[in-house]
């Protein structure tokens, strides 16, 4: 039974995977129901998963509901992303203590080993994008790199698409194609409830070999393929990326930016929930007597005034300039800067925007305006 | 080197903000080590005359005497920092600015003629120049220590003026507006409380006043959640009712 080809694990036995990961010293983190949403948190066993829960999303609206089934992964992405672990909202980069001769620097503790379970295809793509941003250039973010090295990734192929999902447009899902150690597809119908488990790396193959489960049959693969194809066919939204750079760079003065600014509150939620947004602010926090200091890094947002604060004030004082900057950078600037779009089509910025501003709608409107004779 | 001197002053207010200083516990010792507390009637009956390096001013301008007192304090202070919603926006007592203060007094007091008040309650910065405004009802004590630290060390306070949403998201708090349909002022409210209410499943009440960027576009999502007309007016009219952005917003939804 030591094969590491795709296997069929009865869904009720997912704890075997938890055990295999925990034996290797990983803290398992994954989806969990809390305060009316599916968030990411530490999981002791599969019982902590939001079993039977589903989500309903729309612009500025999110609700969970019990579906009357035993689905383990019957929902899409929630308000949080894996960014909270890889690029945490608060991070102490180092502590300094004043001594007799100058000051001593105390580095932060080494990062924990974590197994992410339930990573969606769009999220794998988001992690790949942040990998590129933080570690792909000449200046490598060593803390990010150290945390990233300790991660084991269990992906899940999506069996449902949310109303704000558009991964098909962004070419990032709904099937996990790379960047995972193991990938699961949940096969649930009146007759069965199984998980098709496939390995995507040597580390994944090693764990897979340990699972006491039969090899998957051709019929299982066909069912999984059909499921993912159905998800792809039911995307809640789409975004036409044709010549997107020219569209955004060429329409910086479009009246559409002012129109969206009437609705945008500049609250910055879109940037917080976006799994690729990477901006941060660094501040030294010094004790009153000057004996200790901490260098703190926190998430920053291009929707704030401090983001572009220079001598003389902020560079982007109007809401339209901030929204335009965010969208243009996300969908066009990133391609020039990092060779990839900054958007993976997860839909979080649509759902978690209080006024429900929808970037797919904004792009469509911008395109329609640009094509007007 | 002589230590910088600190003075704490009170105008029309509830004392909650200056109590935040006494509430600092461990940090209070550090504060007492870094500054010489020369004037703090709430804490000590030993009151020394100015000038003072740093004056913390709580409360709003509400009586004719206040107008004089604040000028004297300004003249004696190298830096003047206002603390709390009363001092920075006029406080809850600024609700009278929207009405007839005389009528209020007559309704509450047996002998309103004993009172000598102004018709309005206004922020300190409308009378004298202010070096920094620390928001909140009440203020956050960690931010207060940061402000003292900054002025003692000659740097700008690291106090962010972005939305409460930022604090929710950083703390992993689920959005009460999007996920529960609870009306919330967080998107237009100045951060500082650490998203206290949303973390306890309530919408933000706007205790820290308006954030740095415009307020008006929150009306549409609030209206969708059933906050129409009067409800919306009252939502914006609380501790920071007289802050210009909230004042305008509440007026915009008043039925004429
Ligand atoms: S687009 Fe939406 S989430 Fe982003 S800043 Fe504007 S109102 Fe907030
Ligand atoms: S821009 Fe919006 S849809 Fe695209 S990755 Fe970010 S949050 Fe998701």
XYZ file of C-alpha atoms and ligand atoms in Angstrom:
645
model
C 0.000 0.000 0.000
C 2.948 2.375 -0.404
C 1.852 3.726 -3.762
C 1.993 7.492 -4.214
C -0.300 7.624 -7.207
C -3.678 9.357 -6.746
C -5.743 7.779 -4.000
C -9.328 7.722 -2.922
C -9.749 8.613 0.746
C -13.214 8.259 2.282
C -14.104 11.794 3.368
C -14.777 10.604 6.904
C -11.103 9.613 7.133
C -9.579 13.023 6.456
C -8.164 12.896 9.969
C -5.590 10.420 8.618
C -4.163 13.347 6.659
C -4.308 15.639 9.704
C -2.399 12.948 11.656
C 0.252 12.548 8.965
C 0.815 16.307 8.905
C 0.773 16.749 12.677
C 3.275 13.864 13.040
C 5.596 15.858 10.811
C 5.364 18.799 13.184
C 2.955 20.923 11.176
C 0.268 23.015 12.824
C -2.699 22.522 10.504
C -4.544 25.701 9.531
C -7.612 25.899 7.364
C -11.217 27.036 7.009
C -13.302 27.345 10.127
C -16.649 28.951 10.922
C -16.374 31.987 13.170
C -18.642 35.013 13.682
C -20.768 34.257 10.648
C -17.968 33.770 8.168
C -15.497 31.131 7.065
C -12.078 32.296 8.216
C -8.681 30.632 8.371
C -7.509 29.408 11.742
C -5.761 26.548 13.454
C -7.598 23.194 13.145
C -7.087 20.255 15.480
C -8.958 17.762 13.339
C -11.424 17.600 10.488
C -14.239 18.193 12.987
C -13.102 21.844 13.070
C -13.892 22.309 9.379
C -17.167 24.104 8.492
C -18.835 20.788 7.654
C -22.111 21.279 5.816
C -21.753 25.062 5.635
C -22.077 27.062 2.446
C -21.591 30.733 1.644
C -23.568 33.206 -0.432
C -21.708 36.191 -1.738
C -22.490 39.319 -3.677
C -21.174 42.880 -3.900
C -20.903 44.134 -0.304
C -22.704 41.090 1.046
C -21.712 37.739 2.559
C -23.757 35.147 4.420
C -23.139 31.574 5.551
C -25.863 28.982 5.679
C -26.132 25.348 6.712
C -26.708 23.259 3.607
C -28.031 20.074 5.117
C -25.178 18.027 3.675
C -21.822 16.745 4.942
C -19.656 18.691 2.485
C -16.229 19.508 3.898
C -15.404 22.193 1.354
C -18.800 23.343 0.104
C -17.980 27.063 0.117
C -15.556 29.376 -1.651
C -13.125 31.929 -0.239
C -13.953 34.051 2.810
C -12.712 37.400 4.120
C -9.242 36.146 4.988
C -6.499 34.716 2.841
C -3.280 32.818 3.533
C -1.577 36.183 3.355
C -2.352 36.540 7.054
C 0.204 33.785 7.727
C 2.800 34.497 5.031
C 2.667 38.293 5.199
C 1.050 38.958 8.586
C -0.761 42.230 9.288
C 1.650 43.031 12.152
C 5.199 41.844 12.367
C 8.065 42.778 14.646
C 11.132 42.749 12.405
C 13.547 43.091 15.311
C 13.874 44.381 18.857
C 16.720 46.579 20.048
C 17.894 46.976 23.626
C 20.225 49.761 24.693
C 23.255 48.462 26.594
C 26.496 49.865 27.976
C 28.145 49.797 24.554
C 25.584 50.702 21.947
C 22.563 48.489 21.529
C 21.884 44.800 21.002
C 19.541 43.545 18.316
C 17.313 40.635 19.001
C 15.929 38.955 15.869
C 12.402 37.538 15.895
C 11.875 33.832 16.614
C 11.982 31.358 13.689
C 8.635 30.866 11.922
C 6.392 27.893 12.751
C 5.806 24.920 10.437
C 2.320 25.196 9.060
C 0.207 22.990 6.833
C -2.409 24.968 4.911
C -5.434 22.832 4.182
C -8.158 23.908 1.782
C -6.123 26.249 -0.432
C -8.095 27.143 -3.557
C -6.557 27.419 -7.010
C -6.883 31.231 -7.036
C -5.144 31.293 -3.674
C -2.259 29.148 -4.948
C -1.889 31.695 -7.716
C -2.011 34.536 -5.153
C 0.759 32.873 -3.141
C 2.788 32.444 -6.349
C 2.304 36.160 -7.076
C 3.432 37.167 -3.575
C 6.395 34.769 -3.879
C 7.417 36.725 -6.933
C 6.927 40.079 -5.245
C 8.735 39.212 -2.016
C 11.391 36.789 -3.217
C 11.605 37.080 -7.005
C 13.785 40.196 -7.255
C 17.252 41.227 -6.212
C 16.100 42.176 -2.699
C 14.604 39.103 -1.074
C 12.297 39.561 1.895
C 14.041 37.128 4.208
C 11.217 36.884 6.736
C 8.671 36.053 4.052
C 11.066 33.512 2.531
C 11.673 31.875 5.927
C 7.937 31.554 6.609
C 7.200 30.296 3.122
C 9.757 27.485 3.422
C 7.892 26.015 6.379
C 4.564 25.654 4.566
C 2.970 22.421 3.376
C 0.070 23.095 1.022
C -3.059 20.985 0.676
C -5.117 22.429 -2.155
C -8.798 21.829 -2.837
C -10.273 21.888 -6.329
C -13.417 23.977 -6.228
C -16.717 22.120 -6.457
C -18.756 25.325 -6.440
C -18.171 28.831 -7.750
C -19.247 31.873 -5.767
C -21.227 34.755 -7.209
C -18.149 36.992 -7.052
C -15.659 34.423 -8.413
C -13.949 34.935 -11.777
C -10.816 32.762 -11.629
C -11.509 31.445 -15.131
C -11.034 34.966 -16.516
C -7.768 35.342 -14.637
C -6.591 31.894 -15.672
C -6.012 30.880 -12.067
C -8.630 28.191 -11.388
C -10.849 26.461 -10.470
C -8.413 23.507 -10.704
C -5.154 23.607 -8.755
C -2.535 23.009 -11.406
C 0.714 23.794 -9.602
C 2.204 25.091 -6.367
C 0.703 22.507 -4.006
C 1.965 19.463 -2.150
C -1.359 17.641 -2.186
C -4.618 18.435 -3.940
C -8.041 17.186 -2.897
C -11.244 16.931 -4.926
C -14.349 16.292 -2.894
C -16.618 13.727 -4.586
C -19.970 13.978 -2.891
C -23.286 12.632 -4.152
C -26.085 10.377 -2.943
C -23.865 7.314 -3.336
C -20.516 8.472 -2.085
C -18.421 10.935 -0.120
C -14.740 10.587 -0.966
C -11.691 12.705 -1.488
C -9.549 12.206 -4.542
C -6.011 12.913 -3.295
C -3.205 13.780 -5.725
C 0.405 14.707 -5.018
C 2.042 17.774 -6.531
C 5.491 17.541 -4.942
C 7.905 15.035 -3.406
C 6.842 16.089 0.079
C 3.224 15.563 -0.948
C 3.978 12.152 -2.477
C 5.610 11.068 0.771
C 2.507 11.958 2.796
C 0.236 10.405 0.177
C 2.171 7.126 0.360
C 1.387 6.975 4.066
C -2.365 7.232 3.600
C -4.018 3.856 3.898
C -6.412 4.231 0.985
C -7.004 2.557 -2.374
C -5.760 3.964 -5.650
C -8.225 6.176 -7.461
C -9.979 4.627 -10.435
C -10.544 6.195 -13.837
C -14.181 6.800 -12.904
C -13.074 8.862 -9.894
C -10.891 11.038 -12.090
C -13.731 11.495 -14.564
C -16.098 12.541 -11.788
C -13.522 15.020 -10.463
C -12.946 16.446 -13.961
C -16.669 16.866 -14.521
C -17.044 18.606 -11.162
C -14.293 21.125 -11.848
C -15.611 21.709 -15.362
C -19.060 22.444 -13.935
C -17.502 24.922 -11.499
C -15.630 26.609 -14.335
C -18.882 26.889 -16.263
C -20.700 28.582 -13.388
C -18.385 31.508 -12.564
C -20.331 34.329 -10.947
C -18.443 36.984 -12.882
C -16.027 37.537 -15.701
C -13.373 40.048 -16.535
C -12.221 40.613 -20.092
C -8.433 41.053 -19.893
C -7.889 41.757 -23.612
C -5.289 44.545 -23.986
C -5.917 45.420 -20.356
C -2.746 47.485 -20.032
C -3.630 49.669 -22.973
C -7.182 49.990 -21.643
C -6.070 51.222 -18.220
C -3.059 53.296 -19.232
C -5.007 54.850 -22.078
C -8.029 55.859 -20.015
C -6.533 57.577 -17.008
C -8.824 60.549 -17.611
C -12.018 58.555 -18.090
C -15.062 60.065 -16.313
C -15.652 56.586 -14.928
C -13.033 57.182 -12.225
C -15.022 60.091 -10.856
C -18.195 58.026 -10.980
C -16.656 55.215 -8.944
C -15.246 57.757 -6.488
C -18.796 58.817 -5.644
C -19.365 55.349 -4.241
C -15.906 54.514 -2.821
C -15.411 55.332 0.881
C -11.621 54.911 0.807
C -11.963 52.476 3.666
C -9.204 50.257 2.268
C -11.038 46.966 2.801
C -10.329 45.921 -0.783
C -6.579 46.077 -0.199
C -6.767 44.292 3.155
C -8.753 41.355 1.788
C -6.867 41.082 -1.496
C -4.543 38.080 -1.293
C -1.890 39.744 -3.447
C -1.801 43.321 -2.069
C 1.618 43.563 -0.480
C 2.201 47.128 0.699
C 3.436 47.705 4.209
C 4.532 50.469 6.502
C 7.510 50.246 8.844
C 7.757 52.127 12.109
C 10.138 52.137 15.045
C 8.295 52.009 18.350
C 10.576 53.288 21.083
C 9.998 53.148 24.822
C 9.606 56.458 26.656
C 13.015 56.215 28.277
C 14.659 55.275 24.994
C 16.023 51.962 26.323
C 14.209 49.650 23.917
C 12.830 49.841 20.418
C 10.848 47.581 18.134
C 10.745 47.797 14.386
C 7.169 47.051 13.415
C 5.858 46.280 9.974
C 2.111 46.599 9.336
C -0.129 46.289 6.292
C -0.528 49.575 4.455
C -3.152 50.609 1.924
C -3.004 52.865 -1.124
C -6.452 54.131 -0.078
C -4.948 56.094 2.838
C -3.489 59.592 2.804
C -0.314 58.576 4.616
C 0.471 56.177 1.760
C 1.593 59.009 -0.506
C 2.461 61.537 2.174
C 5.495 63.608 1.249
C 6.695 67.112 1.989
C 3.717 69.244 1.046
C 1.083 66.597 1.716
C -0.398 63.569 0.015
C 0.047 62.972 -3.681
C -3.346 61.306 -4.129
C -5.889 63.479 -2.402
C -8.932 62.599 -4.494
C -10.771 59.317 -4.132
C -10.783 58.891 -7.900
C -6.977 59.088 -8.007
C -6.683 56.446 -5.292
C -9.132 54.007 -6.838
C -7.599 54.549 -10.262
C -4.147 53.919 -8.878
C -5.217 50.718 -7.142
C -7.022 49.217 -10.127
C -4.460 50.328 -12.691
C -1.595 48.933 -10.648
C -3.427 45.709 -9.838
C -4.481 44.870 -13.397
C -1.827 46.578 -15.527
C 1.166 47.860 -13.555
C 1.865 44.454 -12.038
C 2.250 42.943 -15.480
C 5.068 45.410 -16.233
C 6.519 45.150 -12.761
C 6.214 41.445 -11.951
C 5.240 39.776 -15.215
C 1.849 38.756 -13.851
C -1.515 40.309 -13.163
C -2.053 41.318 -9.550
C -5.567 39.901 -9.677
C -6.364 36.204 -9.335
C -10.138 36.518 -9.614
C -11.012 35.556 -6.042
C -13.729 38.220 -5.785
C -12.901 39.236 -2.212
C -12.622 42.946 -3.027
C -16.152 42.821 -4.473
C -17.739 40.985 -1.553
C -15.993 42.859 1.262
C -16.339 46.369 -0.162
C -19.140 47.935 1.934
C -20.613 49.818 -1.044
C -20.029 46.732 -3.197
C -17.779 48.240 -5.847
C -17.084 45.554 -8.434
C -13.856 45.726 -10.411
C -15.246 43.497 -13.163
C -18.064 46.000 -13.648
C -15.636 48.926 -13.572
C -13.456 47.354 -16.257
C -16.485 46.559 -18.406
C -17.707 50.158 -18.061
C -14.282 51.565 -18.838
C -14.123 49.356 -21.918
C -17.581 50.360 -23.053
C -16.691 54.051 -22.646
C -13.401 53.604 -24.485
C -15.096 51.869 -27.397
C -17.709 54.590 -27.820
C -17.048 56.415 -31.068
C 18.979 68.369 32.004
C 15.645 69.404 33.450
C 12.758 67.190 32.529
C 10.008 68.586 30.317
C 6.935 69.655 32.282
C 3.452 68.310 31.692
C 0.139 69.971 32.483
C -3.313 68.437 32.152
C -6.342 70.722 31.735
C -10.048 70.224 31.718
C -12.839 72.098 29.956
C -16.386 70.811 29.329
C -15.907 67.053 29.521
C -16.480 63.957 31.613
C -12.832 63.452 32.738
C -12.651 60.082 31.011
C -9.785 61.117 28.777
C -7.525 62.457 31.487
C -8.332 59.378 33.512
C -6.813 57.377 30.644
C -3.498 58.813 31.781
C -3.960 57.529 35.338
C -5.178 54.310 33.810
C -1.808 53.767 32.155
C -0.602 51.781 35.177
C 2.892 50.492 34.306
C 3.353 53.096 31.609
C 2.435 55.809 34.096
C 5.738 55.275 35.895
C 7.577 55.656 32.606
C 5.600 58.827 31.878
C 6.391 60.187 35.360
C 10.035 59.346 34.683
C 10.100 61.112 31.333
C 8.158 64.242 32.294
C 7.695 66.324 35.397
C 3.957 66.364 36.052
C 3.562 69.976 37.147
C -0.177 70.398 36.876
C -2.716 67.588 37.028
C -5.457 68.507 39.537
C -7.233 65.199 38.993
C -4.151 63.358 40.276
C -2.413 65.721 42.680
C -3.189 68.842 44.699
C 0.353 70.087 44.159
C -0.107 72.473 41.260
C 2.851 74.426 39.957
C 2.657 77.498 37.737
C 3.733 77.476 34.082
C 5.255 77.681 31.621
C 4.787 74.057 30.633
C 6.434 72.058 27.893
C 3.352 70.049 27.033
C -0.261 70.790 27.863
C -2.892 68.117 27.395
C -6.303 69.711 27.049
C -9.511 67.790 27.587
C -13.007 69.173 27.028
C -14.793 71.621 24.785
C -15.304 75.363 24.896
C -18.700 75.745 26.475
C -18.727 78.810 28.767
C -17.547 82.420 28.454
C -14.753 81.723 31.001
C -13.423 78.940 28.818
C -12.618 81.466 26.099
C -10.236 83.280 28.432
C -8.789 80.202 30.116
C -7.752 78.496 26.909
C -5.811 81.594 25.793
C -3.905 81.677 29.071
C -3.084 77.987 28.758
C -1.947 78.372 25.172
C 0.324 81.261 26.179
C 1.938 79.120 28.891
C 2.461 75.997 26.784
C 5.179 75.179 24.323
C 3.030 72.395 22.855
C -0.701 72.104 23.228
C -2.336 68.778 22.467
C -6.093 68.296 22.647
C -7.375 64.934 23.817
C -10.749 63.345 23.220
C -13.925 63.977 21.259
C -14.953 67.002 23.396
C -11.698 68.831 22.831
C -11.315 67.855 19.177
C -14.907 68.171 17.940
C -17.063 69.658 20.707
C -18.199 66.344 22.176
C -21.675 64.995 22.830
C -22.593 68.367 24.360
C -22.275 69.875 20.875
C -25.703 68.401 20.148
C -26.947 71.728 21.443
C -25.316 73.404 18.444
C -28.079 71.885 16.325
C -30.812 73.206 18.619
C -31.668 76.075 20.918
C -29.395 75.744 23.973
C -31.685 78.004 26.001
C -34.622 75.697 25.443
C -32.565 72.708 26.593
C -31.497 74.525 29.744
C -35.093 75.497 30.517
C -36.215 71.905 30.122
C -33.543 70.552 32.478
C -32.884 73.185 35.159
C -35.302 74.738 37.647
C -33.372 78.036 37.463
C -31.683 78.224 34.077
C -30.843 81.853 34.814
C -28.110 80.578 37.180
C -26.304 79.166 34.161
C -23.822 81.026 32.086
C -23.055 79.043 28.976
C -22.305 79.722 25.356
C -24.894 78.800 22.760
C -22.480 76.268 21.309
C -19.914 73.702 22.372
C -16.883 73.859 20.109
C -13.446 72.290 19.772
C -10.362 73.899 21.288
C -8.773 74.341 17.854
C -11.479 76.883 16.957
C -10.047 79.207 19.637
C -6.298 78.646 19.718
C -3.712 76.889 17.595
C -3.268 73.248 18.514
C -0.151 71.172 17.881
C -1.865 67.818 17.723
C -5.387 66.460 18.134
C -5.754 63.025 19.698
C -9.177 61.635 18.881
C -11.472 59.270 20.709
C -14.289 59.029 23.231
C -12.411 58.179 25.275
C -8.893 58.301 23.881
C -6.784 55.164 23.662
C -4.195 55.189 26.457
C -1.488 53.581 24.317
C -1.948 56.389 21.806
C -1.773 58.931 24.616
C 1.573 57.526 25.750
C 2.742 57.583 22.118
C 1.775 61.258 21.831
C 3.630 62.157 25.053
C 6.598 60.093 23.886
C 6.612 61.868 20.522
C 6.442 65.391 21.981
C 9.071 64.629 24.608
C 11.378 63.260 21.923
C 10.636 65.922 19.316
C 9.024 63.763 16.654
C 5.611 63.378 15.040
C 3.187 61.051 16.845
C 2.624 57.781 15.013
C -1.174 57.922 15.108
C -2.877 56.705 11.950
C -5.884 58.603 10.606
C -7.229 55.867 8.334
C -10.470 53.878 8.793
C -11.540 51.553 11.593
C -11.922 48.923 8.815
C -8.152 48.768 8.677
C -8.101 47.757 12.335
C -10.825 45.159 11.785
C -9.003 43.551 8.921
C -5.628 43.587 10.658
C -7.145 41.899 13.694
C -8.996 39.310 11.597
C -12.399 40.628 12.691
C -15.266 39.591 10.419
C -16.969 42.638 8.883
C -20.260 43.155 10.759
C -21.689 45.179 7.910
C -20.944 42.793 5.039
C -21.382 39.501 6.911
C -24.183 40.385 9.340
C -25.924 43.389 7.814
C -25.191 45.549 10.880
C -24.959 49.295 10.128
C -21.438 50.450 10.988
C -19.586 53.767 10.895
C -16.221 52.002 10.697
C -15.566 52.792 7.016
C -15.659 56.551 7.717
C -14.344 56.574 11.273
C -10.820 57.403 12.385
C -8.934 54.387 13.712
C -7.565 54.212 17.250
C -9.948 52.075 19.300
C -8.623 48.823 17.841
C -12.087 48.078 16.363
C -13.526 47.544 19.823
C -17.215 47.355 18.834
C -16.902 45.233 15.669
C -14.733 42.819 17.668
C -17.749 42.449 19.958
C -20.253 42.062 17.168
C -21.484 45.678 17.161
C -21.334 48.312 14.483
C -18.896 51.186 15.021
C -20.431 54.233 16.772
C -17.858 56.659 15.411
C -16.231 57.502 18.752
C -12.997 58.578 17.057
C -14.702 60.962 14.653
C -14.273 61.220 10.906
C -11.265 59.629 9.276
C -8.979 61.502 6.894
C -10.935 60.917 3.659
C -14.575 61.711 2.658
C -17.613 60.438 4.493
C -20.579 60.907 2.136
C -20.400 57.664 0.146
C -21.192 55.531 3.183
C -24.795 56.753 3.112
C -25.791 54.458 0.230
C -24.738 51.185 1.890
C -26.206 52.351 5.222
C -29.516 53.164 3.536
C -29.544 49.677 2.036
C -29.416 48.373 5.595
C -32.465 50.392 6.564
C -30.805 53.535 7.905
C -32.987 56.231 6.374
C -33.502 59.889 7.195
C -33.673 60.435 10.944
C -31.890 57.211 11.773
C -29.003 58.308 9.627
C -29.023 61.785 11.169
C -28.803 60.307 14.661
C -26.141 57.819 13.593
C -23.798 60.670 12.725
C -24.859 62.827 15.671
C -23.212 61.408 18.712
C -19.843 62.018 20.358
C -18.443 63.726 17.280
C -21.631 65.326 15.983
C -19.962 68.697 15.393
C -16.913 67.366 13.539
C -17.336 69.053 10.136
C -17.662 65.847 8.062
C -20.188 64.215 10.396
C -22.021 67.526 10.847
C -22.468 67.960 7.106
C -23.434 64.348 6.625
C -26.098 64.465 9.329
C -27.476 67.703 7.894
C -27.626 66.191 4.430
C -30.119 63.599 5.658
C -32.288 65.910 7.739
C -35.896 66.213 6.628
C -36.408 69.911 5.920
S -13.223 50.160 -3.367
Fe -14.632 49.563 -1.694
S -13.335 48.437 -0.225
Fe -11.960 49.606 -1.576
S -11.604 51.558 -0.510
Fe -13.330 51.909 -1.905
S -15.158 51.505 -0.639
Fe -13.410 50.605 0.466
S -8.168 42.387 -6.936
Fe -10.025 41.570 -5.932
S -10.598 39.745 -7.150
Fe -8.479 40.299 -7.699
S -7.192 39.043 -6.337
Fe -7.479 41.017 -5.292
S -9.290 40.713 -3.987
Fe -9.262 39.024 -5.464
